[in-house]
Amino acid sequence: GNFALSRDFVTTDEDVEQQPTQHTVTTQTDYRESETQTDPFSPEYVHQPGITPSELLQLAKLTSGHGLPAGLAEVEMIERMRAKRAWEATLPPVNDLSQFDKRVRMMKEMEAKERAFREQEIQKLQEARSALLMYK
């Protein structure tokens, strides 16, 4: 068996000399790379009434560029959320009238703690703003 290639598959020296060795290809777009970047996929979900959403669903408001990737402030917020859920689990049931006063007292104490925390956060922001204005 002789094996022969047709003329279309044989490269001669004169074919190589006629073809350029490099090709330059460029593209021009109207968009910058940062404008074309999309948020990572977030599947749709349904929150069923009466069922406490999972920790993951409670964090759904954090999105790429808005809380993610998580920094120190977001980690602290997550820890406060966890502590609040643990506290809520210790509350007496709403329908237990014998412990209603205890429930109200516990809720008022928590509201006072949350108010103090918010006031502290506002104070920190005001101090940072003052420092920035003094620096200018």
Coordinates of N, CA and C in Angstrom, one line a residue:
G1 N 0.7 -1.2 0.0 CA 0.0 0.0 0.0 C 0.8 1.3 0.0
N2 N 0.6 1.9 -1.1 CA 1.1 3.3 -1.2 C 0.1 4.2 -0.6
F3 N 0.6 5.2 0.1 CA -0.3 6.3 0.7 C 0.1 7.6 0.1
A4 N -0.9 8.3 -0.5 CA -0.6 9.6 -1.1 C -1.6 10.6 -0.6
L5 N -1.1 11.8 -0.4 CA -1.9 13.0 0.0 C -2.3 13.8 -1.2
S6 N -3.5 14.3 -1.2 CA -3.9 15.1 -2.3 C -3.1 16.4 -2.2
R7 N -3.1 17.2 -3.2 CA -2.4 18.4 -3.3 C -2.9 19.4 -2.3
D8 N -4.2 19.4 -1.8 CA -4.7 20.3 -0.8 C -4.0 20.1 0.6
F9 N -3.5 19.0 0.9 CA -3.0 18.7 2.2 C -1.4 18.8 2.2
V10 N -0.8 19.0 1.1 CA 0.6 19.1 1.1 C 1.1 20.6 1.1
T11 N 2.0 20.9 2.0 CA 2.5 22.2 2.2 C 3.9 22.3 1.5
T12 N 4.1 23.2 0.7 CA 5.4 23.4 0.0 C 6.1 24.6 0.6
D13 N 7.3 24.8 0.3 CA 8.1 26.0 0.8 C 7.4 27.3 0.3
E14 N 7.0 27.3 -1.0 CA 6.4 28.5 -1.5 C 5.1 28.8 -0.8
D15 N 4.3 27.8 -0.3 CA 3.1 28.1 0.4 C 3.4 28.8 1.8
V16 N 4.4 28.3 2.5 CA 4.8 28.9 3.8 C 5.2 30.3 3.6
E17 N 6.0 30.6 2.6 CA 6.5 32.0 2.4 C 5.3 33.0 2.1
Q18 N 4.2 32.5 1.5 CA 3.1 33.4 1.2 C 2.2 33.7 2.4
Q19 N 2.2 32.9 3.4 CA 1.4 33.1 4.6 C 2.1 33.9 5.7
P20 N 1.4 34.9 6.2 CA 2.0 35.6 7.3 C 2.2 34.7 8.5
T21 N 3.2 35.0 9.3 CA 3.5 34.1 10.5 C 2.8 34.6 11.7
Q22 N 2.3 35.9 11.7 CA 1.6 36.4 12.8 C 0.3 37.1 12.4
H23 N -0.7 37.1 13.2 CA -1.9 37.8 12.9 C -2.2 38.7 14.1
T24 N -2.6 39.9 13.9 CA -3.0 40.8 15.0 C -4.5 41.0 14.9
V25 N -5.2 40.7 16.0 CA -6.6 40.8 16.1 C -7.0 41.8 17.3
T26 N -7.8 42.7 17.0 CA -8.2 43.7 18.1 C -9.7 43.8 18.1
T27 N -10.2 44.2 19.3 CA -11.7 44.4 19.4 C -11.9 45.7 20.1
Q28 N -13.0 46.4 19.8 CA -13.3 47.6 20.5 C -14.7 47.5 21.0
T29 N -14.9 47.8 22.3 CA -16.3 47.7 22.8 C -16.7 49.1 23.4
D30 N -17.9 49.3 23.6 CA -18.5 50.5 24.2 C -18.6 50.4 25.7
Y31 N -18.2 49.3 26.3 CA -18.4 49.1 27.7 C -17.0 48.8 28.4
R32 N -16.9 49.3 29.6 CA -15.7 49.0 30.4 C -15.9 47.7 31.1
E33 N -14.9 47.0 31.4 CA -15.0 45.7 32.1 C -15.8 45.8 33.4
S34 N -15.6 46.9 34.1 CA -16.4 47.1 35.4 C -17.9 47.2 35.1
E35 N -18.3 47.8 34.0 CA -19.7 48.0 33.7 C -20.3 46.7 33.3
T36 N -19.6 45.7 32.8 CA -20.2 44.5 32.3 C -20.2 43.4 33.4
Q37 N -19.6 43.6 34.5 CA -19.5 42.6 35.6 C -20.9 42.5 36.2
T38 N -21.4 41.3 36.4 CA -22.7 41.1 37.0 C -22.6 40.6 38.4
D39 N -23.7 40.7 39.2 CA -23.7 40.1 40.5 C -23.7 38.6 40.4
P40 N -23.1 37.9 41.4 CA -23.2 36.5 41.4 C -24.6 36.0 41.4
F41 N -24.9 34.8 40.9 CA -26.2 34.3 40.9 C -26.8 34.1 42.3
S42 N -28.0 34.6 42.5 CA -28.8 34.4 43.7 C -30.1 33.8 43.4
P43 N -30.3 32.6 43.8 CA -31.6 31.9 43.4 C -32.8 32.6 44.2
E44 N -34.0 32.5 43.6 CA -35.2 33.0 44.2 C -35.5 32.1 45.4
Y45 N -36.2 32.7 46.4 CA -36.6 31.9 47.5 C -37.9 32.4 48.0
V46 N -38.6 31.6 48.8 CA -39.9 32.0 49.4 C -39.8 31.8 50.9
H47 N -40.2 32.9 51.6 CA -40.2 32.8 53.1 C -41.6 32.4 53.5
Q48 N -41.7 31.3 54.2 CA -43.0 30.8 54.6 C -43.4 31.5 56.0
P49 N -44.6 32.1 56.0 CA -45.0 32.7 57.3 C -45.0 31.7 58.4
G50 N -44.6 32.2 59.6 CA -44.6 31.4 60.8 C -43.3 30.6 61.0
I51 N -42.5 30.6 60.0 CA -41.2 29.8 60.1 C -40.1 30.8 60.1
T52 N -39.2 30.6 61.1 CA -38.0 31.5 61.2 C -37.1 31.2 60.0
P53 N -36.7 32.2 59.2 CA -35.8 31.9 58.1 C -34.4 31.5 58.6
S54 N -33.8 30.7 57.8 CA -32.4 30.2 58.2 C -31.5 31.4 58.3
E55 N -30.3 31.2 58.9 CA -29.3 32.3 59.0 C -28.9 32.7 57.6
L56 N -28.8 31.8 56.7 CA -28.4 32.1 55.3 C -29.4 33.1 54.6
L57 N -30.7 32.8 54.8 CA -31.7 33.7 54.3 C -31.7 35.1 54.9
Q58 N -31.4 35.1 56.2 CA -31.3 36.4 56.9 C -30.2 37.2 56.4
L59 N -29.2 36.6 55.8 CA -28.0 37.3 55.2 C -28.2 37.7 53.7
A60 N -29.4 37.3 53.2 CA -29.7 37.5 51.8 C -29.5 39.0 51.3
K61 N -29.7 39.9 52.3 CA -29.6 41.3 51.9 C -28.2 41.7 51.6
L62 N -27.2 40.9 52.1 CA -25.8 41.2 51.7 C -25.6 40.8 50.3
T63 N -25.1 41.7 49.5 CA -24.8 41.3 48.1 C -23.4 41.8 47.7
S64 N -23.0 41.3 46.6 CA -21.7 41.7 46.1 C -21.6 43.2 46.0
G65 N -20.6 43.8 46.6 CA -20.5 45.3 46.6 C -21.2 46.0 47.7
H66 N -22.2 45.3 48.3 CA -23.0 45.9 49.4 C -23.0 44.9 50.6
G67 N -21.9 44.8 51.3 CA -21.8 44.0 52.4 C -21.0 42.7 52.1
L68 N -20.7 42.4 50.9 CA -19.9 41.3 50.5 C -18.8 41.7 49.6
P69 N -17.6 41.3 49.8 CA -17.1 40.4 50.8 C -17.3 41.0 52.2
A70 N -17.5 40.2 53.2 CA -17.8 40.7 54.5 C -16.5 41.2 55.2
G71 N -16.7 42.4 55.7 CA -15.6 43.0 56.5 C -15.9 42.9 58.0
L72 N -15.2 43.7 58.8 CA -15.4 43.6 60.2 C -16.8 44.0 60.7
A73 N -17.3 45.1 60.0 CA -18.7 45.6 60.4 C -19.7 44.5 60.1
E74 N -19.6 43.8 59.0 CA -20.6 42.8 58.6 C -20.5 41.6 59.5
V75 N -19.2 41.2 59.9 CA -19.1 40.1 60.8 C -19.7 40.4 62.2
E76 N -19.5 41.7 62.6 CA -20.1 42.1 63.9 C -21.6 42.1 63.8
M77 N -22.1 42.5 62.7 CA -23.6 42.5 62.5 C -24.1 41.0 62.5
I78 N -23.4 40.1 61.9 CA -23.8 38.7 61.9 C -23.8 38.2 63.3
E79 N -22.8 38.5 64.1 CA -22.7 38.0 65.5 C -23.8 38.6 66.3
R80 N -24.2 39.9 66.1 CA -25.3 40.5 66.8 C -26.6 39.8 66.5
M81 N -26.8 39.4 65.2 CA -28.0 38.7 64.7 C -28.1 37.3 65.4
R82 N -26.9 36.6 65.5 CA -26.9 35.3 66.2 C -27.3 35.5 67.6
A83 N -26.7 36.5 68.3 CA -27.0 36.7 69.7 C -28.5 37.0 69.9
K84 N -29.0 37.8 69.0 CA -30.5 38.2 69.2 C -31.3 36.9 69.0
R85 N -31.0 36.1 68.0 CA -31.8 34.9 67.8 C -31.7 33.9 69.0
A86 N -30.5 33.9 69.6 CA -30.4 33.0 70.8 C -31.2 33.6 72.0
W87 N -31.2 34.9 72.1 CA -32.0 35.6 73.1 C -33.5 35.4 72.9
E88 N -33.9 35.5 71.6 CA -35.4 35.3 71.3 C -35.8 33.9 71.6
A89 N -34.9 32.9 71.5 CA -35.2 31.5 71.9 C -35.5 31.4 73.4
T90 N -35.0 32.3 74.2 CA -35.2 32.2 75.7 C -36.4 33.0 76.1
L91 N -37.1 33.7 75.2 CA -38.3 34.4 75.6 C -39.4 33.5 76.0
P92 N -40.2 33.8 77.0 CA -41.4 33.0 77.3 C -42.4 33.1 76.1
P93 N -43.1 32.1 75.8 CA -44.1 32.1 74.7 C -45.1 33.2 74.9
V94 N -45.6 33.7 73.7 CA -46.5 34.8 73.7 C -47.9 34.4 74.4
N95 N -48.3 33.2 74.2 CA -49.5 32.7 74.7 C -49.5 32.3 76.2
D96 N -48.3 32.4 76.8 CA -48.2 32.0 78.3 C -48.4 33.3 79.1
L97 N -49.7 33.5 79.5 CA -50.1 34.7 80.3 C -49.4 34.7 81.6
S98 N -49.0 33.6 82.2 CA -48.4 33.6 83.5 C -47.0 34.2 83.5
Q99 N -46.4 34.2 82.3 CA -45.0 34.8 82.1 C -45.0 36.0 81.2
F100 N -46.2 36.6 81.0 CA -46.3 37.8 80.1 C -45.5 38.9 80.6
D101 N -45.5 39.2 82.0 CA -44.7 40.3 82.5 C -43.2 40.1 82.3
K102 N -42.8 38.8 82.5 CA -41.4 38.5 82.3 C -41.0 38.8 80.9
R103 N -41.8 38.4 79.9 CA -41.6 38.6 78.5 C -41.5 40.1 78.2
V104 N -42.4 40.9 78.7 CA -42.4 42.3 78.5 C -41.1 42.9 79.1
R105 N -40.7 42.5 80.3 CA -39.5 43.1 80.9 C -38.3 42.7 80.1
M106 N -38.2 41.5 79.6 CA -37.0 41.0 78.8 C -37.0 41.8 77.5
M107 N -38.1 42.1 76.9 CA -38.1 42.8 75.6 C -37.7 44.3 75.9
K108 N -38.2 44.9 77.0 CA -37.8 46.2 77.3 C -36.3 46.3 77.5
E109 N -35.7 45.3 78.2 CA -34.3 45.3 78.5 C -33.5 45.2 77.1
M110 N -34.0 44.4 76.2 CA -33.3 44.2 74.9 C -33.4 45.5 74.1
E111 N -34.6 46.1 74.1 CA -34.8 47.4 73.4 C -33.8 48.4 73.9
A112 N -33.6 48.5 75.3 CA -32.7 49.5 75.9 C -31.3 49.2 75.4
K113 N -30.9 47.9 75.4 CA -29.5 47.5 74.9 C -29.3 47.9 73.5
E114 N -30.3 47.6 72.6 CA -30.2 48.0 71.2 C -30.2 49.5 71.0
R115 N -30.9 50.2 71.8 CA -30.9 51.7 71.7 C -29.5 52.2 72.1
A116 N -29.0 51.7 73.1 CA -27.6 52.1 73.6 C -26.6 51.7 72.5
F117 N -26.7 50.6 71.9 CA -25.8 50.2 70.8 C -25.9 51.2 69.6
R118 N -27.1 51.5 69.2 CA -27.3 52.4 68.1 C -26.8 53.8 68.4
E119 N -27.0 54.3 69.7 CA -26.4 55.6 70.1 C -24.9 55.6 70.0
Q120 N -24.3 54.4 70.4 CA -22.9 54.3 70.4 C -22.4 54.3 69.0
E121 N -23.1 53.7 68.1 CA -22.7 53.7 66.6 C -22.8 55.1 66.1
I122 N -23.9 55.8 66.4 CA -24.0 57.2 66.0 C -22.9 58.1 66.5
Q123 N -22.6 57.9 67.8 CA -21.4 58.6 68.4 C -20.1 58.4 67.6
K124 N -19.9 57.1 67.3 CA -18.7 56.8 66.5 C -18.7 57.5 65.1
L125 N -19.8 57.5 64.5 CA -19.9 58.2 63.2 C -19.7 59.7 63.3
Q126 N -20.3 60.3 64.4 CA -20.1 61.7 64.6 C -18.6 62.0 64.9
E127 N -18.0 61.2 65.6 CA -16.5 61.4 66.0 C -15.7 61.3 64.7
A128 N -16.0 60.3 63.9 CA -15.3 60.1 62.6 C -15.5 61.3 61.7
R129 N -16.7 61.8 61.6 CA -17.0 63.0 60.8 C -16.3 64.2 61.3
S130 N -16.3 64.4 62.6 CA -15.6 65.6 63.2 C -14.1 65.5 62.9
A131 N -13.5 64.3 63.1 CA -12.1 64.1 62.8 C -11.8 64.4 61.4
L132 N -12.7 64.0 60.5 CA -12.4 64.3 59.1 C -12.5 65.8 58.8
L133 N -13.5 66.5 59.4 CA -13.6 67.9 59.2 C -12.4 68.7 59.7
M134 N -11.9 68.2 60.9 CA -10.8 68.9 61.5 C -9.5 68.6 60.7
Y135 N -9.4 67.5 60.0 CA -8.3 67.2 59.2 C -8.2 68.0 58.0
K136 N -9.3 68.4 57.4 CA -9.3 69.2 56.2 C -8.7 70.5 56.4

